[in-house]
Amino acid sequence: MRRASALLLAAALAVGLAACADPGASAAPQTDAADSCPQASVPLADLDLVDDVRGATGGSTACLSSHAIEPVADETAPELPVTVTDSEGREVEITDVDRILPIDISGTIASTVFALGLGDQVVGRDSSTMFAGTEDLPVVTKTGHTLNAEAILELAPTVILTDTTIGPKEIRQQLRDAGITIVVISSDRRLDTTDELVTEIATALGVPSRGHALIERLDTDLADALAEITEVVPPEAEDRARMLFLYVRGNANIYYIFGEDSGADSLIDAVGGIDVAAEIGWEGMKPMTAEALVAARPDVLVMMTDGLESVDGIDGLIERIPAIAETPAGANRRVIDMADSEILSFGPRSADVIEAIARALYAPEPATAEPAK
């Protein structure tokens, strides 16, 4: 089920992003956000918490205090060659990691490579890799998240790390035929698969000890974040926020609900919310229906920032999807948005992401997203 969900996610995101992408341009990587998100550095319990998380009103933006990726202290040199069996069952030998090209639909592989301390060897990026330190890297995707073979060949990577969320697969084969080593990483992105992701990438790059160090750090960070969030979660289930992840690309008329095993459900669980998509038996990612929205009765909608902008904000969202007005979330205009390149980027920033969503849920600040012009 999780494998199928990952493929559905890739399809939904690729269609939506292609519909709103300018082939001749790419988004600028994000820089330090401390000034624009000061509350992110304050302990959650010290913020002005809402009295009733289910009755809170208005939109809020989940944000990170910094977009930088901190590398591990371990500087053990890569031990090569190394042979791995990738997620597609191919046996791949990696002999050179001097020119790494990490590409997927969420930027997670790239952030993991940087966290392993190999950012200096990265030669290009996908359009979702937008964290600090990637500003000067050439983008090798076009029309959303389609691989550009010519751009990749010009970079002469010695190894490509990718997954099945980005393609097409014919381009991957073309690059193999050109002699480029390609390792296909698992596409399963959830909080509980982060350690496996790090292990896959660290093993393929010949730095297993760095992988162990990163996993130890990430597990500690996640445990600390979950413990902090637990302190503010209402003890009774009926008092907890009923949450629904809605994926929207208004200019392409795309409206999806992300349910069980989509990855979004693990975010909702982590912040102490109730995943209402699971209550109505919604599995994976499927086109939204008015009936499902009304049946789910969400108190809070969780969305990507670009998606919310694509429908001209909360007012436009309710206008385009009248059924939202029949839900508590619509009545209270309660929407949490977060940057597209961050919200589902499970990996080195998992703990930061759930803390950001928790802050927007329990101590909301006014939304910062501006409607699209």
Coordinates of C-alpha atoms in Angstrom, one line a residue:
M1 CA 0.0 0.0 0.0
R2 CA 2.7 2.5 0.9
R3 CA 4.5 1.8 -2.4
A4 CA 1.3 2.5 -4.4
S5 CA 0.7 5.6 -2.3
A6 CA 4.2 6.9 -3.1
L7 CA 3.5 6.5 -6.8
L8 CA 0.1 8.2 -6.5
L9 CA 1.8 11.1 -4.6
A10 CA 4.3 11.4 -7.5
A11 CA 1.5 11.5 -10.0
A12 CA -0.5 14.1 -8.1
L13 CA 2.4 16.4 -7.4
A14 CA 3.9 16.1 -10.9
V15 CA 0.6 17.0 -12.6
G16 CA 0.0 19.9 -10.2
L17 CA 3.5 21.3 -10.4
A18 CA 3.7 20.9 -14.1
A19 CA 0.5 22.9 -14.4
C20 CA 1.8 25.8 -12.5
A21 CA 5.5 25.7 -13.5
D22 CA 7.3 28.1 -15.7
P23 CA 9.7 26.0 -17.8
G24 CA 12.1 28.8 -18.1
A25 CA 12.3 29.6 -14.4
S26 CA 12.9 28.0 -11.0
A27 CA 12.1 29.0 -7.5
A28 CA 14.9 30.7 -5.6
P29 CA 16.3 28.6 -2.8
Q30 CA 15.2 29.6 0.7
T31 CA 17.6 31.4 3.0
D32 CA 17.6 31.7 6.8
A33 CA 14.1 32.4 8.1
A34 CA 14.8 33.5 11.7
D35 CA 13.5 37.0 11.0
S36 CA 10.3 35.9 9.3
C37 CA 9.5 33.1 11.8
P38 CA 10.7 34.2 15.3
Q39 CA 8.2 32.0 17.1
A40 CA 9.9 28.9 15.7
S41 CA 12.8 29.3 18.1
V42 CA 10.6 29.6 21.2
P43 CA 9.6 26.4 23.1
L44 CA 6.0 25.5 22.2
A45 CA 4.8 25.5 25.8
D46 CA 6.1 29.2 26.2
L47 CA 3.9 30.4 23.3
D48 CA 0.4 31.8 23.6
L49 CA -1.5 28.6 23.3
V50 CA -5.2 28.6 22.1
D51 CA -7.7 27.5 24.8
D52 CA -9.7 25.4 22.3
V53 CA -7.7 23.9 19.4
R54 CA -10.9 22.8 17.8
G55 CA -12.5 26.2 17.9
A56 CA -9.5 28.3 16.9
T57 CA -10.2 30.6 13.9
G58 CA -8.2 32.0 11.0
G59 CA -5.3 30.8 8.9
S60 CA -1.8 30.3 10.0
T61 CA 1.5 29.4 8.3
A62 CA 3.8 26.8 9.6
C63 CA 7.4 27.9 9.2
L64 CA 10.9 26.9 10.1
S65 CA 13.4 29.1 12.0
S66 CA 16.1 28.2 9.5
H67 CA 16.3 26.6 6.1
A68 CA 19.9 25.5 6.5
I69 CA 20.8 21.8 6.7
E70 CA 23.3 21.0 9.5
P71 CA 25.9 18.4 8.5
V72 CA 27.0 15.6 10.9
A73 CA 30.3 16.0 12.7
D74 CA 31.5 12.7 11.4
E75 CA 33.9 13.4 8.5
T76 CA 34.9 9.8 7.7
A77 CA 36.0 9.5 4.1
P78 CA 33.8 7.5 1.7
E79 CA 34.8 3.9 1.4
L80 CA 34.5 2.9 -2.2
P81 CA 33.7 1.0 -4.3
V82 CA 30.4 -0.2 -2.8
T83 CA 27.7 -2.4 -4.3
V84 CA 24.1 -2.0 -3.3
T85 CA 20.8 -3.4 -4.4
D86 CA 18.5 -0.5 -5.1
S87 CA 14.8 -0.2 -4.5
E88 CA 14.1 -1.5 -8.0
G89 CA 16.1 -4.6 -7.4
R90 CA 19.1 -3.6 -9.5
E91 CA 22.6 -4.4 -8.3
V92 CA 24.6 -1.1 -8.6
E93 CA 28.3 -0.5 -8.0
I94 CA 29.2 3.0 -6.9
T95 CA 32.9 3.9 -7.5
D96 CA 32.9 7.7 -7.4
V97 CA 30.9 10.2 -5.3
D98 CA 32.8 13.3 -6.3
R99 CA 29.9 14.6 -8.4
I100 CA 26.6 13.7 -6.8
L101 CA 23.2 14.5 -8.3
P102 CA 20.4 13.9 -5.7
I103 CA 16.9 14.4 -7.2
D104 CA 13.4 13.6 -6.2
I105 CA 10.0 15.3 -6.0
S106 CA 10.4 16.6 -2.4
G107 CA 14.1 17.6 -2.1
T108 CA 14.5 15.0 0.6
I109 CA 17.4 13.1 -1.0
A110 CA 19.4 16.3 -1.5
S111 CA 18.8 17.4 2.1
T112 CA 20.0 14.0 3.3
V113 CA 23.1 14.2 1.3
F114 CA 23.9 17.6 2.7
A115 CA 23.2 16.4 6.2
L116 CA 25.7 13.6 5.6
G117 CA 28.3 16.3 5.0
L118 CA 28.6 15.7 1.3
G119 CA 27.0 18.9 0.1
D120 CA 30.2 20.1 -1.5
Q121 CA 30.0 17.2 -4.0
V122 CA 26.5 18.0 -5.1
V123 CA 26.5 19.3 -8.7
G124 CA 22.8 20.0 -9.4
R125 CA 19.3 20.1 -7.9
D126 CA 15.7 19.4 -8.5
S127 CA 13.1 22.2 -8.3
S128 CA 12.1 21.2 -4.8
T129 CA 15.6 21.5 -3.4
M130 CA 15.4 25.0 -2.0
F131 CA 17.3 25.1 1.2
A132 CA 20.3 27.4 2.0
G133 CA 23.5 26.4 0.3
T134 CA 21.8 25.2 -2.9
E135 CA 21.4 28.7 -4.5
D136 CA 24.0 28.3 -7.2
L137 CA 23.2 24.7 -8.2
P138 CA 21.7 24.3 -11.7
V139 CA 18.2 22.9 -11.8
V140 CA 17.9 19.7 -13.9
T141 CA 14.1 19.4 -13.9
K142 CA 11.7 21.1 -16.2
T143 CA 7.9 21.6 -16.5
G144 CA 7.5 20.7 -12.8
H145 CA 9.4 17.6 -12.0
T146 CA 10.5 16.0 -15.3
L147 CA 14.1 15.1 -15.7
N148 CA 16.1 17.1 -18.3
A149 CA 18.5 14.6 -19.8
E150 CA 20.6 17.2 -21.6
A151 CA 21.0 19.3 -18.4
I152 CA 22.0 16.2 -16.4
L153 CA 24.6 15.0 -19.0
E154 CA 26.2 18.5 -19.0
L155 CA 26.8 18.2 -15.3
A156 CA 28.6 14.8 -15.8
P157 CA 27.5 13.4 -12.4
T158 CA 29.4 10.3 -11.2
V159 CA 26.3 9.1 -9.3
I160 CA 22.7 10.0 -9.4
L161 CA 20.5 9.3 -6.3
T162 CA 16.8 9.4 -7.2
D163 CA 13.5 7.6 -6.7
T164 CA 10.3 6.8 -8.6
T165 CA 8.6 10.1 -7.8
I166 CA 10.6 11.8 -10.6
G167 CA 11.1 10.6 -14.1
P168 CA 10.2 9.5 -16.6
K169 CA 11.9 6.1 -16.2
E170 CA 13.0 6.2 -19.9
I171 CA 15.2 9.2 -19.1
R172 CA 16.7 7.3 -16.2
Q173 CA 17.5 4.4 -18.6
Q174 CA 18.9 6.9 -21.1
L175 CA 21.3 8.2 -18.4
R176 CA 22.3 4.6 -17.5
D177 CA 23.0 3.9 -21.1
A178 CA 25.3 7.0 -21.1
G179 CA 27.4 5.4 -18.4
I180 CA 26.0 7.3 -15.4
T181 CA 25.6 5.3 -12.2
I182 CA 22.0 5.6 -10.9
V183 CA 20.8 4.4 -7.5
V184 CA 17.0 4.3 -7.1
I185 CA 16.1 5.0 -3.4
S186 CA 12.9 3.9 -1.8
S187 CA 10.0 6.4 -2.4
D188 CA 8.3 5.7 0.9
R189 CA 8.3 9.0 2.8
R190 CA 7.0 9.0 6.3
L191 CA 8.3 9.9 9.8
D192 CA 8.8 6.2 10.6
T193 CA 10.9 5.5 7.4
T194 CA 13.4 8.3 7.8
D195 CA 16.1 6.0 9.3
E196 CA 15.8 3.6 6.4
L197 CA 16.1 6.5 4.0
V198 CA 19.3 7.7 5.6
T199 CA 20.7 4.2 5.7
E200 CA 20.0 3.7 2.0
I201 CA 21.7 6.9 1.0
A202 CA 24.6 6.7 3.4
T203 CA 25.3 3.1 2.2
A204 CA 25.2 4.0 -1.4
L205 CA 27.7 6.9 -0.9
G206 CA 30.1 4.8 1.1
V207 CA 29.6 6.7 4.4
P208 CA 27.8 4.3 6.7
S209 CA 29.3 5.8 9.9
R210 CA 28.0 9.2 8.9
G211 CA 24.6 7.6 8.4
H212 CA 24.6 6.1 11.9
A213 CA 25.6 9.5 13.3
L214 CA 22.8 11.3 11.4
I215 CA 20.2 8.7 12.4
E216 CA 21.2 9.1 16.0
R217 CA 20.8 12.9 15.8
L218 CA 17.5 12.7 13.9
D219 CA 16.0 10.1 16.3
T220 CA 16.9 12.3 19.2
D221 CA 15.5 15.4 17.6
L222 CA 12.3 13.7 16.7
A223 CA 11.9 12.2 20.2
D224 CA 12.4 15.7 21.7
A225 CA 9.9 17.3 19.3
L226 CA 7.3 14.6 20.1
A227 CA 7.8 15.0 23.8
E228 CA 7.4 18.8 23.5
I229 CA 4.2 18.4 21.5
T230 CA 2.7 15.8 23.8
E231 CA 2.8 18.4 26.6
V232 CA 0.2 20.5 24.8
V233 CA -2.0 17.9 23.2
P234 CA -5.5 17.8 24.8
P235 CA -5.7 14.6 26.9
E236 CA -9.2 13.7 25.7
A237 CA -9.6 12.6 22.1
E238 CA -12.8 14.6 21.6
D239 CA -10.8 17.8 22.4
R240 CA -8.1 17.1 19.8
A241 CA -8.1 18.9 16.4
R242 CA -9.8 17.0 13.6
M243 CA -7.4 17.5 10.7
L244 CA -7.4 16.9 6.9
F245 CA -4.6 17.3 4.4
L246 CA -5.9 18.9 1.2
Y247 CA -3.7 19.0 -1.9
V248 CA -4.8 21.8 -4.3
R249 CA -3.7 23.2 -7.6
G250 CA -6.4 25.6 -8.5
N251 CA -5.1 26.6 -11.9
A252 CA -5.1 23.0 -12.9
N253 CA -8.4 22.2 -11.2
I254 CA -6.7 19.5 -9.0
Y255 CA -8.1 18.8 -5.6
Y256 CA -6.9 15.7 -3.7
I257 CA -7.4 14.4 -0.1
F258 CA -4.3 12.7 1.3
G259 CA -5.4 9.9 3.6
E260 CA -3.9 6.8 5.3
D261 CA -0.3 5.9 4.2
S262 CA 0.1 9.1 2.2
G263 CA 2.7 10.5 4.6
A264 CA 0.4 13.4 5.6
D265 CA -1.3 11.1 8.1
S266 CA 2.0 10.6 10.0
L267 CA 2.3 14.4 10.3
I268 CA -1.2 14.7 11.7
D269 CA -0.6 11.9 14.2
A270 CA 2.7 13.4 15.3
V271 CA 1.1 16.8 16.3
G272 CA -1.7 15.1 18.2
G273 CA -4.4 15.6 15.7
I274 CA -7.0 13.2 14.5
D275 CA -6.7 12.2 10.9
V276 CA -10.3 12.4 9.8
A277 CA -9.4 10.9 6.4
A278 CA -8.7 7.7 8.2
E279 CA -12.1 7.9 9.9
I280 CA -13.9 7.8 6.6
G281 CA -11.6 5.1 5.2
W282 CA -9.7 7.3 2.8
E283 CA -6.5 5.5 1.8
G284 CA -3.6 7.0 -0.1
M285 CA -4.3 10.1 -2.3
K286 CA -7.6 10.3 -4.2
P287 CA -9.5 13.1 -5.9
M288 CA -11.5 15.1 -3.3
T289 CA -15.3 14.8 -3.3
A290 CA -17.8 17.1 -1.5
E291 CA -19.3 14.1 0.2
A292 CA -16.0 13.1 1.7
L293 CA -15.3 16.6 2.9
V294 CA -18.6 16.9 4.7
A295 CA -18.4 13.4 6.1
A296 CA -14.9 14.1 7.5
R297 CA -16.0 17.2 9.4
P298 CA -12.4 18.6 9.7
D299 CA -11.7 21.4 12.2
V300 CA -8.4 22.2 10.4
L301 CA -7.3 21.9 6.8
V302 CA -3.6 21.4 6.2
M303 CA -2.3 22.6 2.8
M304 CA 0.8 23.5 0.8
T305 CA 1.4 27.2 0.6
D306 CA 1.5 27.3 -3.2
G307 CA -1.7 25.3 -3.3
L308 CA -3.5 27.8 -1.1
E309 CA -2.1 30.7 -3.2
S310 CA -3.3 29.0 -6.4
V311 CA -7.0 29.4 -5.2
D312 CA -6.4 33.0 -4.0
G313 CA -6.2 32.1 -0.3
I314 CA -8.9 30.9 2.1
D315 CA -11.7 33.0 0.6
G316 CA -10.9 31.6 -2.8
L317 CA -10.7 28.1 -1.5
I318 CA -14.2 28.3 0.0
E319 CA -15.5 29.9 -3.1
R320 CA -14.1 27.1 -5.3
I321 CA -15.1 24.3 -3.0
P322 CA -18.4 25.2 -1.4
A323 CA -18.5 22.0 0.6
I324 CA -15.7 23.4 2.8
A325 CA -18.1 26.0 4.1
E326 CA -20.2 23.1 5.6
T327 CA -17.2 22.0 7.7
P328 CA -16.0 23.4 11.0
A329 CA -12.7 24.3 9.2
G330 CA -14.6 26.3 6.7
A331 CA -16.8 28.0 9.2
N332 CA -13.8 29.0 11.2
R333 CA -11.6 29.7 8.1
R334 CA -9.1 27.4 9.8
V335 CA -6.3 26.5 7.4
I336 CA -2.6 25.7 8.2
D337 CA -0.3 26.1 5.2
M338 CA 3.4 25.3 4.9
A339 CA 5.9 25.6 2.0
D340 CA 5.6 22.9 -0.6
S341 CA 9.3 22.0 -0.4
E342 CA 9.1 21.5 3.4
I343 CA 5.8 20.0 4.5
L344 CA 6.3 16.5 3.2
S345 CA 10.1 16.5 3.1
F346 CA 10.6 13.7 5.6
G347 CA 14.3 13.4 6.3
P348 CA 16.8 15.7 8.1
R349 CA 14.0 18.3 8.8
S350 CA 11.3 16.0 10.0
A351 CA 11.5 17.2 13.6
D352 CA 11.5 20.8 12.5
V353 CA 8.5 20.3 10.3
I354 CA 6.3 18.7 12.9
E355 CA 7.3 21.3 15.4
A356 CA 6.3 24.0 12.9
I357 CA 2.9 22.5 12.2
A358 CA 2.3 22.1 16.0
R359 CA 3.1 25.8 16.5
A360 CA 0.7 26.7 13.8
L361 CA -2.0 24.4 15.3
Y362 CA -1.6 25.2 19.0
A363 CA -0.1 28.7 18.9
P364 CA -1.2 30.1 15.6
E365 CA 0.2 33.2 14.1
P366 CA -1.5 35.1 11.2
A367 CA -0.9 33.4 7.9
T368 CA 1.9 35.0 5.9
A369 CA 1.1 33.6 2.4
E370 CA -0.1 36.3 0.0
P371 CA -2.8 35.3 -2.6
A372 CA -1.6 34.8 -6.1
K373 CA -2.0 37.8 -8.3

